[in-house]
Every structure is written in structure tokens, then in C-alpha cells.
Tab-separated table of C-alpha atoms in Angstrom:
chain	number	residue	atom	x	y	z
F	1	MET	CA	-2.620	4.162	10.964
F	2	ARG	CA	-5.633	4.051	8.664
F	3	LEU	CA	-4.745	2.322	5.410
F	4	SER	CA	-6.685	1.895	2.185
F	5	VAL	CA	-5.697	-0.837	-0.253
F	6	ASN	CA	-6.521	-1.433	-3.911
F	7	HIS	CA	-5.102	-4.656	-5.347
F	8	ILE	CA	-5.953	-5.290	-9.009
F	9	THR	CA	-5.045	-8.412	-10.967
F	10	ARG	CA	-5.731	-8.489	-14.714
F	11	TYR	CA	-5.623	-11.565	-16.925
F	12	ARG	CA	-5.800	-11.639	-20.712
F	13	TYR	CA	-5.972	-14.839	-22.754
F	14	SER	CA	-5.157	-15.411	-26.409
F	15	GLU	CA	-8.180	-17.734	-26.690
F	16	PRO	CA	-11.433	-18.048	-24.722
F	17	THR	CA	-11.144	-20.082	-21.539
F	18	ARG	CA	-13.516	-22.936	-20.791
F	19	ARG	CA	-13.273	-22.737	-17.001
F	20	ILE	CA	-11.232	-20.921	-14.351
F	21	ILE	CA	-10.793	-21.975	-10.713
F	22	GLN	CA	-8.736	-19.867	-8.317
F	23	LEU	CA	-7.938	-19.936	-4.608
F	24	LEU	CA	-7.734	-16.400	-3.222
F	25	ARG	CA	-5.912	-15.434	-0.043
F	26	VAL	CA	-6.498	-11.702	-0.351
F	27	THR	CA	-8.719	-10.899	2.649
F	28	PRO	CA	-7.103	-9.935	5.982
F	29	SER	CA	-8.372	-10.851	9.444
F	30	SER	CA	-8.789	-8.632	12.472
F	31	PHE	CA	-6.577	-9.324	15.480
F	32	GLN	CA	-4.772	-7.391	18.190
F	33	GLY	CA	-3.224	-4.415	16.398
F	34	GLN	CA	-5.150	-4.809	13.134
F	35	THR	CA	-8.852	-4.055	12.599
F	36	VAL	CA	-10.514	-4.587	9.237
F	37	LEU	CA	-13.007	-1.747	8.717
F	38	SER	CA	-14.276	-2.844	5.304
F	39	TRP	CA	-13.171	-5.233	2.573
F	40	ARG	CA	-14.556	-6.462	-0.748
F	41	ILE	CA	-13.687	-8.561	-3.790
F	42	ASP	CA	-15.050	-7.636	-7.235
F	43	VAL	CA	-14.854	-9.672	-10.443
F	44	ASP	CA	-15.707	-8.151	-13.817
F	45	CYS	CA	-17.583	-11.202	-15.136
F	46	ASP	CA	-20.158	-13.699	-13.937
F	47	ALA	CA	-18.422	-15.699	-11.229
F	48	ARG	CA	-19.027	-17.552	-7.986
F	49	LEU	CA	-17.130	-16.881	-4.759
F	50	ARG	CA	-17.154	-19.255	-1.792
F	51	GLU	CA	-15.587	-18.055	1.470
F	52	GLY	CA	-13.786	-20.254	3.989
F	53	ARG	CA	-10.660	-20.603	6.135
F	54	ASP	CA	-7.679	-22.830	5.503
F	55	GLY	CA	-5.609	-24.813	7.987
F	56	PHE	CA	-3.462	-21.788	8.802
F	57	GLY	CA	-6.487	-19.667	9.734
F	58	ASN	CA	-6.308	-17.569	6.558
F	59	VAL	CA	-9.522	-16.232	5.057
F	60	THR	CA	-9.910	-17.886	1.655
F	61	HIS	CA	-12.242	-17.533	-1.303
F	62	MET	CA	-12.711	-20.064	-4.082
F	63	LEU	CA	-13.427	-18.291	-7.373
F	64	TYR	CA	-15.259	-20.146	-10.155
F	65	VAL	CA	-15.737	-18.781	-13.695
F	66	ASP	CA	-17.706	-21.336	-15.710
F	67	GLN	CA	-18.306	-19.432	-18.958
F	68	PRO	CA	-15.796	-18.532	-21.702
F	69	VAL	CA	-13.831	-15.311	-21.122
F	70	GLN	CA	-10.803	-13.763	-22.791
F	71	ALA	CA	-10.138	-11.294	-20.001
F	72	LEU	CA	-10.618	-11.299	-16.243
F	73	THR	CA	-10.069	-8.509	-13.735
F	74	LEU	CA	-10.044	-9.221	-10.015
F	75	SER	CA	-10.257	-6.115	-7.806
F	76	VAL	CA	-9.650	-6.275	-4.061
F	77	SER	CA	-10.150	-3.154	-1.961
F	78	GLY	CA	-10.574	-2.290	1.677
F	79	ARG	CA	-9.780	-0.175	4.690
F	80	VAL	CA	-7.829	-1.309	7.742
F	81	LEU	CA	-6.790	0.302	11.023
F	82	THR	CA	-3.300	-0.762	12.140
F	83	GLU	CA	-1.233	-0.183	15.293
F	84	ASP	CA	2.503	-0.242	15.954
F	85	ASN	CA	3.138	-3.107	18.397
F	86	ALA	CA	6.909	-3.289	17.822
F	87	GLY	CA	6.405	-6.315	15.593
F	88	ILE	CA	4.583	-8.415	18.196
F	89	VAL	CA	1.622	-10.325	16.725
F	90	ARG	CA	-1.057	-11.683	19.038
F	91	ALA	CA	-4.582	-13.150	18.906
F	92	VAL	CA	-4.558	-14.166	15.234
F	93	PRO	CA	-7.735	-16.195	14.465
F	94	GLY	CA	-7.246	-19.918	13.949
F	95	ASP	CA	-3.579	-19.824	14.900
F	96	LEU	CA	-1.662	-23.109	14.982
F	97	PRO	CA	0.787	-24.271	17.693
F	98	HIS	CA	4.117	-22.600	17.050
F	99	GLN	CA	6.009	-25.911	16.888
F	100	VAL	CA	4.256	-26.641	13.578
F	101	PHE	CA	6.382	-23.968	11.919
F	102	LEU	CA	9.633	-25.834	12.452
F	103	ARG	CA	8.731	-27.891	9.397
F	104	GLU	CA	11.132	-27.533	6.468
F	105	THR	CA	9.832	-27.190	2.896
F	106	PRO	CA	11.609	-27.362	-0.477
F	107	LEU	CA	11.584	-23.565	-0.743
F	108	THR	CA	12.992	-23.112	2.779
F	109	ALA	CA	15.496	-25.973	2.894
F	110	ALA	CA	18.927	-24.846	4.109
F	111	GLY	CA	21.927	-26.064	2.128
F	112	GLU	CA	25.609	-25.532	2.770
F	113	ALA	CA	25.598	-21.728	2.472
F	114	LEU	CA	22.632	-21.221	4.796
F	115	ASP	CA	23.969	-23.813	7.227
F	116	TRP	CA	27.138	-21.720	7.519
F	117	LEU	CA	25.078	-18.596	8.113
F	118	ALA	CA	23.068	-20.368	10.813
F	119	MET	CA	26.218	-21.578	12.563
F	120	ASP	CA	27.806	-18.149	12.354
F	121	ILE	CA	24.780	-16.507	13.932
F	122	ALA	CA	24.538	-19.220	16.601
F	123	ASP	CA	28.178	-18.595	17.551
F	124	GLU	CA	27.295	-15.007	18.432
F	125	GLY	CA	25.123	-16.271	21.283
F	126	GLY	CA	22.646	-14.008	23.024
F	127	ALA	CA	18.908	-14.130	23.578
F	128	ARG	CA	16.609	-15.467	20.873
F	129	LEU	CA	15.206	-12.021	20.088
F	130	ASP	CA	18.710	-10.633	19.605
F	131	THR	CA	19.554	-13.576	17.351
F	132	LEU	CA	16.537	-12.866	15.157
F	133	HIS	CA	17.323	-9.174	14.895
F	134	GLY	CA	20.873	-10.128	13.921
F	135	LEU	CA	19.599	-12.514	11.243
F	136	ASN	CA	17.250	-9.849	9.901
F	137	ARG	CA	20.135	-7.393	9.643
F	138	ARG	CA	22.505	-9.924	8.034
F	139	ILE	CA	20.029	-10.726	5.244
F	140	TYR	CA	19.289	-7.063	4.616
F	141	GLU	CA	23.005	-6.270	4.325
F	142	ARG	CA	23.913	-9.379	2.304
F	143	MET	CA	21.085	-9.473	-0.258
F	144	ARG	CA	20.301	-7.046	-3.077
F	145	PHE	CA	16.686	-6.455	-4.114
F	146	ASP	CA	16.225	-7.439	-7.773
F	147	VAL	CA	12.830	-8.131	-9.350
F	148	ASP	CA	14.360	-9.957	-12.323
F	149	ALA	CA	16.678	-12.319	-10.428
F	150	THR	CA	14.379	-15.096	-9.232
F	151	GLY	CA	10.982	-16.754	-9.708
F	152	VAL	CA	8.285	-18.213	-7.473
F	153	GLY	CA	10.074	-21.570	-7.482
F	154	THR	CA	13.489	-20.243	-6.415
F	155	SER	CA	14.675	-21.823	-3.152
F	156	ALA	CA	16.168	-19.923	-0.223
F	157	GLU	CA	19.540	-21.588	-0.788
F	158	ASP	CA	19.667	-20.599	-4.474
F	159	ALA	CA	18.582	-17.011	-3.797
F	160	PHE	CA	21.159	-16.606	-1.035
F	161	GLY	CA	23.872	-18.022	-3.253
F	162	ALA	CA	22.946	-15.571	-6.012
F	163	GLY	CA	22.941	-12.681	-3.548
F	164	HIS	CA	19.799	-11.058	-4.891
F	165	GLY	CA	16.053	-11.577	-5.116
F	166	VAL	CA	12.659	-10.186	-4.150
F	167	CYS	CA	10.895	-9.985	-0.795
F	168	GLN	CA	9.735	-13.578	-1.173
F	169	ASP	CA	13.374	-14.730	-1.325
F	170	PHE	CA	14.438	-12.579	1.642
F	171	ALA	CA	11.616	-14.152	3.663
F	172	HIS	CA	12.505	-17.708	2.642
F	173	ILE	CA	16.144	-17.189	3.629
F	174	PHE	CA	15.144	-15.875	7.066
F	175	ILE	CA	12.768	-18.800	7.595
F	176	ALA	CA	15.349	-21.393	6.496
F	177	VAL	CA	17.993	-20.113	8.905
F	178	ALA	CA	15.565	-19.644	11.800
F	179	ARG	CA	14.336	-23.226	11.467
F	180	ARG	CA	17.935	-24.471	11.321
F	181	LEU	CA	18.348	-22.733	14.702
F	182	ARG	CA	15.191	-24.545	15.931
F	183	ILE	CA	13.193	-21.312	15.978
F	184	PRO	CA	9.663	-21.611	14.548
F	185	ALA	CA	9.195	-19.214	11.634
F	186	ARG	CA	6.487	-18.623	9.065
F	187	TYR	CA	5.939	-16.745	5.811
F	188	ILE	CA	3.607	-13.727	5.772
F	189	SER	CA	1.984	-12.102	2.754
F	190	GLY	CA	0.324	-8.711	2.933
F	191	HIS	CA	0.716	-5.067	2.047
F	192	LEU	CA	3.137	-2.308	2.990
F	193	PHE	CA	2.470	1.427	3.111
F	194	ARG	CA	5.596	3.033	1.708
F	195	ARG	CA	6.557	6.105	3.717
F	196	ASP	CA	8.868	7.174	0.885
F	197	GLY	CA	5.833	8.032	-1.233
F	198	ALA	CA	5.935	4.976	-3.500
F	199	HIS	CA	2.286	4.106	-2.898
F	200	ARG	CA	1.845	2.190	-6.169
F	201	GLN	CA	3.643	-1.148	-6.244
F	202	PRO	CA	3.889	-4.025	-8.729
F	203	ALA	CA	2.992	-6.714	-6.194
F	204	ALA	CA	2.013	-7.454	-2.609
F	205	HIS	CA	4.734	-7.597	0.059
F	206	ALA	CA	6.156	-10.501	2.096
F	207	TRP	CA	7.874	-10.772	5.471
F	208	VAL	CA	8.204	-13.312	8.302
F	209	GLU	CA	7.125	-14.048	11.848
F	210	ALA	CA	9.326	-15.949	14.307
F	211	PHE	CA	8.368	-17.313	17.703
F	212	VAL	CA	10.043	-15.887	20.800
F	213	ASP	CA	9.353	-17.306	24.254
F	214	ASP	CA	7.521	-14.852	26.564
F	215	LEU	CA	6.658	-12.620	23.579
F	216	GLY	CA	4.978	-14.963	21.097
F	217	TRP	CA	5.156	-14.233	17.381
F	218	VAL	CA	7.374	-11.312	16.329
F	219	ALA	CA	7.392	-10.007	12.751
F	220	PHE	CA	10.547	-9.100	10.831
F	221	ASP	CA	10.974	-7.634	7.353
F	222	PRO	CA	14.421	-8.649	6.062
F	223	THR	CA	13.818	-6.825	2.773
F	224	ASN	CA	13.912	-3.538	4.691
F	225	GLY	CA	15.956	-4.689	7.696
F	226	ILE	CA	13.325	-3.758	10.315
F	227	SER	CA	10.585	-5.169	12.489
F	228	THR	CA	7.077	-4.476	11.262
F	229	ASP	CA	5.063	-1.484	12.466
F	230	ASP	CA	1.712	0.137	11.640
F	231	ALA	CA	2.667	0.455	7.956
F	232	TYR	CA	2.197	-3.313	7.534
F	233	LEU	CA	-1.128	-4.995	6.756
F	234	ARG	CA	-1.028	-8.750	7.414
F	235	VAL	CA	-3.163	-10.911	5.091
F	236	ALA	CA	-2.042	-14.564	5.134
F	237	CYS	CA	0.581	-16.928	6.556
F	238	GLY	CA	2.038	-20.319	5.695
F	239	PHE	CA	5.131	-22.503	5.745
F	240	ASP	CA	6.390	-20.628	2.674
F	241	TYR	CA	5.133	-18.667	-0.336
F	242	ARG	CA	3.047	-21.544	-1.656
F	243	GLU	CA	0.720	-21.621	1.375
F	244	ALA	CA	0.346	-17.840	1.550
F	245	ALA	CA	0.347	-16.759	-2.120
F	246	PRO	CA	-2.461	-14.247	-2.799
F	247	ILE	CA	-3.796	-16.078	-5.879
F	248	VAL	CA	-3.256	-19.612	-7.148
F	249	GLY	CA	-5.400	-21.539	-9.582
F	250	ALA	CA	-5.951	-23.462	-12.748
F	251	ARG	CA	-7.837	-23.024	-16.005
F	252	SER	CA	-8.864	-25.037	-19.023
F	253	GLY	CA	-8.442	-23.384	-22.393
F	254	GLY	CA	-7.349	-19.808	-22.829
F	255	GLY	CA	-4.127	-20.321	-24.756
F	256	ILE	CA	-1.384	-17.902	-23.734
F	257	GLU	CA	-1.972	-15.894	-20.556
F	258	GLU	CA	-0.893	-12.304	-19.899
F	259	LEU	CA	-0.860	-11.138	-16.270
F	260	ALA	CA	-0.637	-7.632	-14.814
F	261	VAL	CA	-0.778	-6.724	-11.114
F	262	GLU	CA	-1.196	-3.295	-9.529
F	263	VAL	CA	-1.167	-2.574	-5.792
F	264	ALA	CA	-1.840	0.828	-4.234
F	265	VAL	CA	-1.601	1.405	-0.474
F	266	HIS	CA	-2.516	4.839	0.880
F	267	GLN	CA	-2.833	6.434	4.297
F	268	ALA	CA	-5.934	8.438	5.259
F	269	ARG	CA	-4.780	11.521	7.142
F	270	SER	CA	-8.177	12.418	8.571
F	271	GLN	CA	-11.650	10.984	8.977
F	272	SER	CA	-13.098	13.260	6.295
F	273	GLN	CA	-10.343	12.320	3.844
F	274	TRP	CA	-10.893	8.663	4.682
F	275	GLN	CA	-14.546	8.945	3.710
F	276	VAL	CA	-13.693	10.592	0.406
F	277	GLN	CA	-11.300	7.779	-0.509
F	278	SER	CA	-13.738	4.997	0.341
């Protein structure tokens, strides 16, 4: 599938800033099943961008704005060719040993409720892949999607106890249970082409990858109860949201901040149409 992405983040400040520093994880990598055709980052003021890679292999950019501004718009756009590999993810640049992703974090720590879920799933037995599909289905059936229920600091245990959350929470719950079962799992941020026609979205998407012997990394989307396919565009990974968040940063000055995010993911149905959209 040929996908085009436009990801716009707008900031407004009640007072002029003195300096802004941001870490951007908004640029995808090419690997088996995903080929980046073009990608760019635009900023609507004088700024410096420095590209690099972090310890997880993610493409990063440090953004520096050294002059006073009261508004900042960051526009990310690109074109990517994706393939449906039944969720299997291979040949990701800079990949770490899978055992690293057994590490628990505050956002993915399992408490009593998630421990019970892990034990219940373990009692079902079966192959690891079947266990992961069962976990994916359980979370999808148990949780209700609610954009107002949680925040970026909500833990997996708290979100599961509440019974609702956003894709970030669904992913954290999956990761917490998988690690309790001694299955390496990691958080993925990226974009999703909505086949239901909802091409404009208020934020990027999140899902997970879990390690299966003889297959390697396999991606699951507990928010939608499926494995990933060619509608998914992988951008960054980490232990949890904090290591894979699209934008994090700090500023001096600026007063009160207002933030607005718009994401549009479209499919190009033909080469000629693709060129028109670019």
C-alpha cells in the first residue's frame, strides 16, 4: 500500500518564548515490508534541526528555536510503501537484542489486576503466538476506547482497572502482561490508515511488538484487536510511550501553552494520483 502522511503540530504561547528544545521521533525507517519513498520536516520559524539515532535505532531530530516566538508549527509529511507481512517485523535498523525488552517500567508495571490476567492467560496453555493473539483479543474485548479517560502518565494497571483508555493504554497493558509471561514486548508509535474512511485523526497511533521464537518480532494492535498489516506505518519503538513519543521537549518562557495536533493518512490509488498528492 502506498501511504501519504501529514502530521501537523501547532503550539501557541501566551507570552514570547526565550528558547525551545525538542526531541522529535517523527521520521520512519525503511526495513523489510516498509520503504520510505520521501520524508521531510518543516518548521515555520528560524530553527536548527540535528539528525541522529537513539539507542533503540529510531531516527531522531533535535529541534532548536533560539529566538522569541509566540507560535510554532511543526509539519511532518512523507510517502511510504508498505506490505502486509501478517504482522511479522524483520530487519529493523539498529535493532536491540530481544531480551532487552523484558525490562519493566513504571508505565508497564503489572499490579494485582494484570497479574491475574497474566495467570489466566498462562493457564490456557498453547504456543506463544496463540497466547499473544489471545492477549490481544482479551484487551480489545475488555477495554473501551475513551480519549478523555487517561493521560500520558497513566500506568497500565490504572488504565486496566478503569476499563478504558486510548491506544497508548491498550499498548501498555499488552506489554505489561507479555513481560509478566516472560515474553519480550515493546511499544510502537506510528500511523494507521483507516479503512473506514476516517483519514483525519487527532493523534498518531500506537501498538506493540512481541518476540516469538522462530518468527522474530510480531506486531499486534490491541486497540483494534488485530495484527498489523499494510495499513500500519511504523515510526519508533521503546520500552513504553516515553521512549517512543513523537515529540518531547522543554522551553523557557512562553507562559501558557496551547497545543493542537492533526494527522492525515491517505492511500494513493494509482501512480498518477500519488504524484498529484505529493
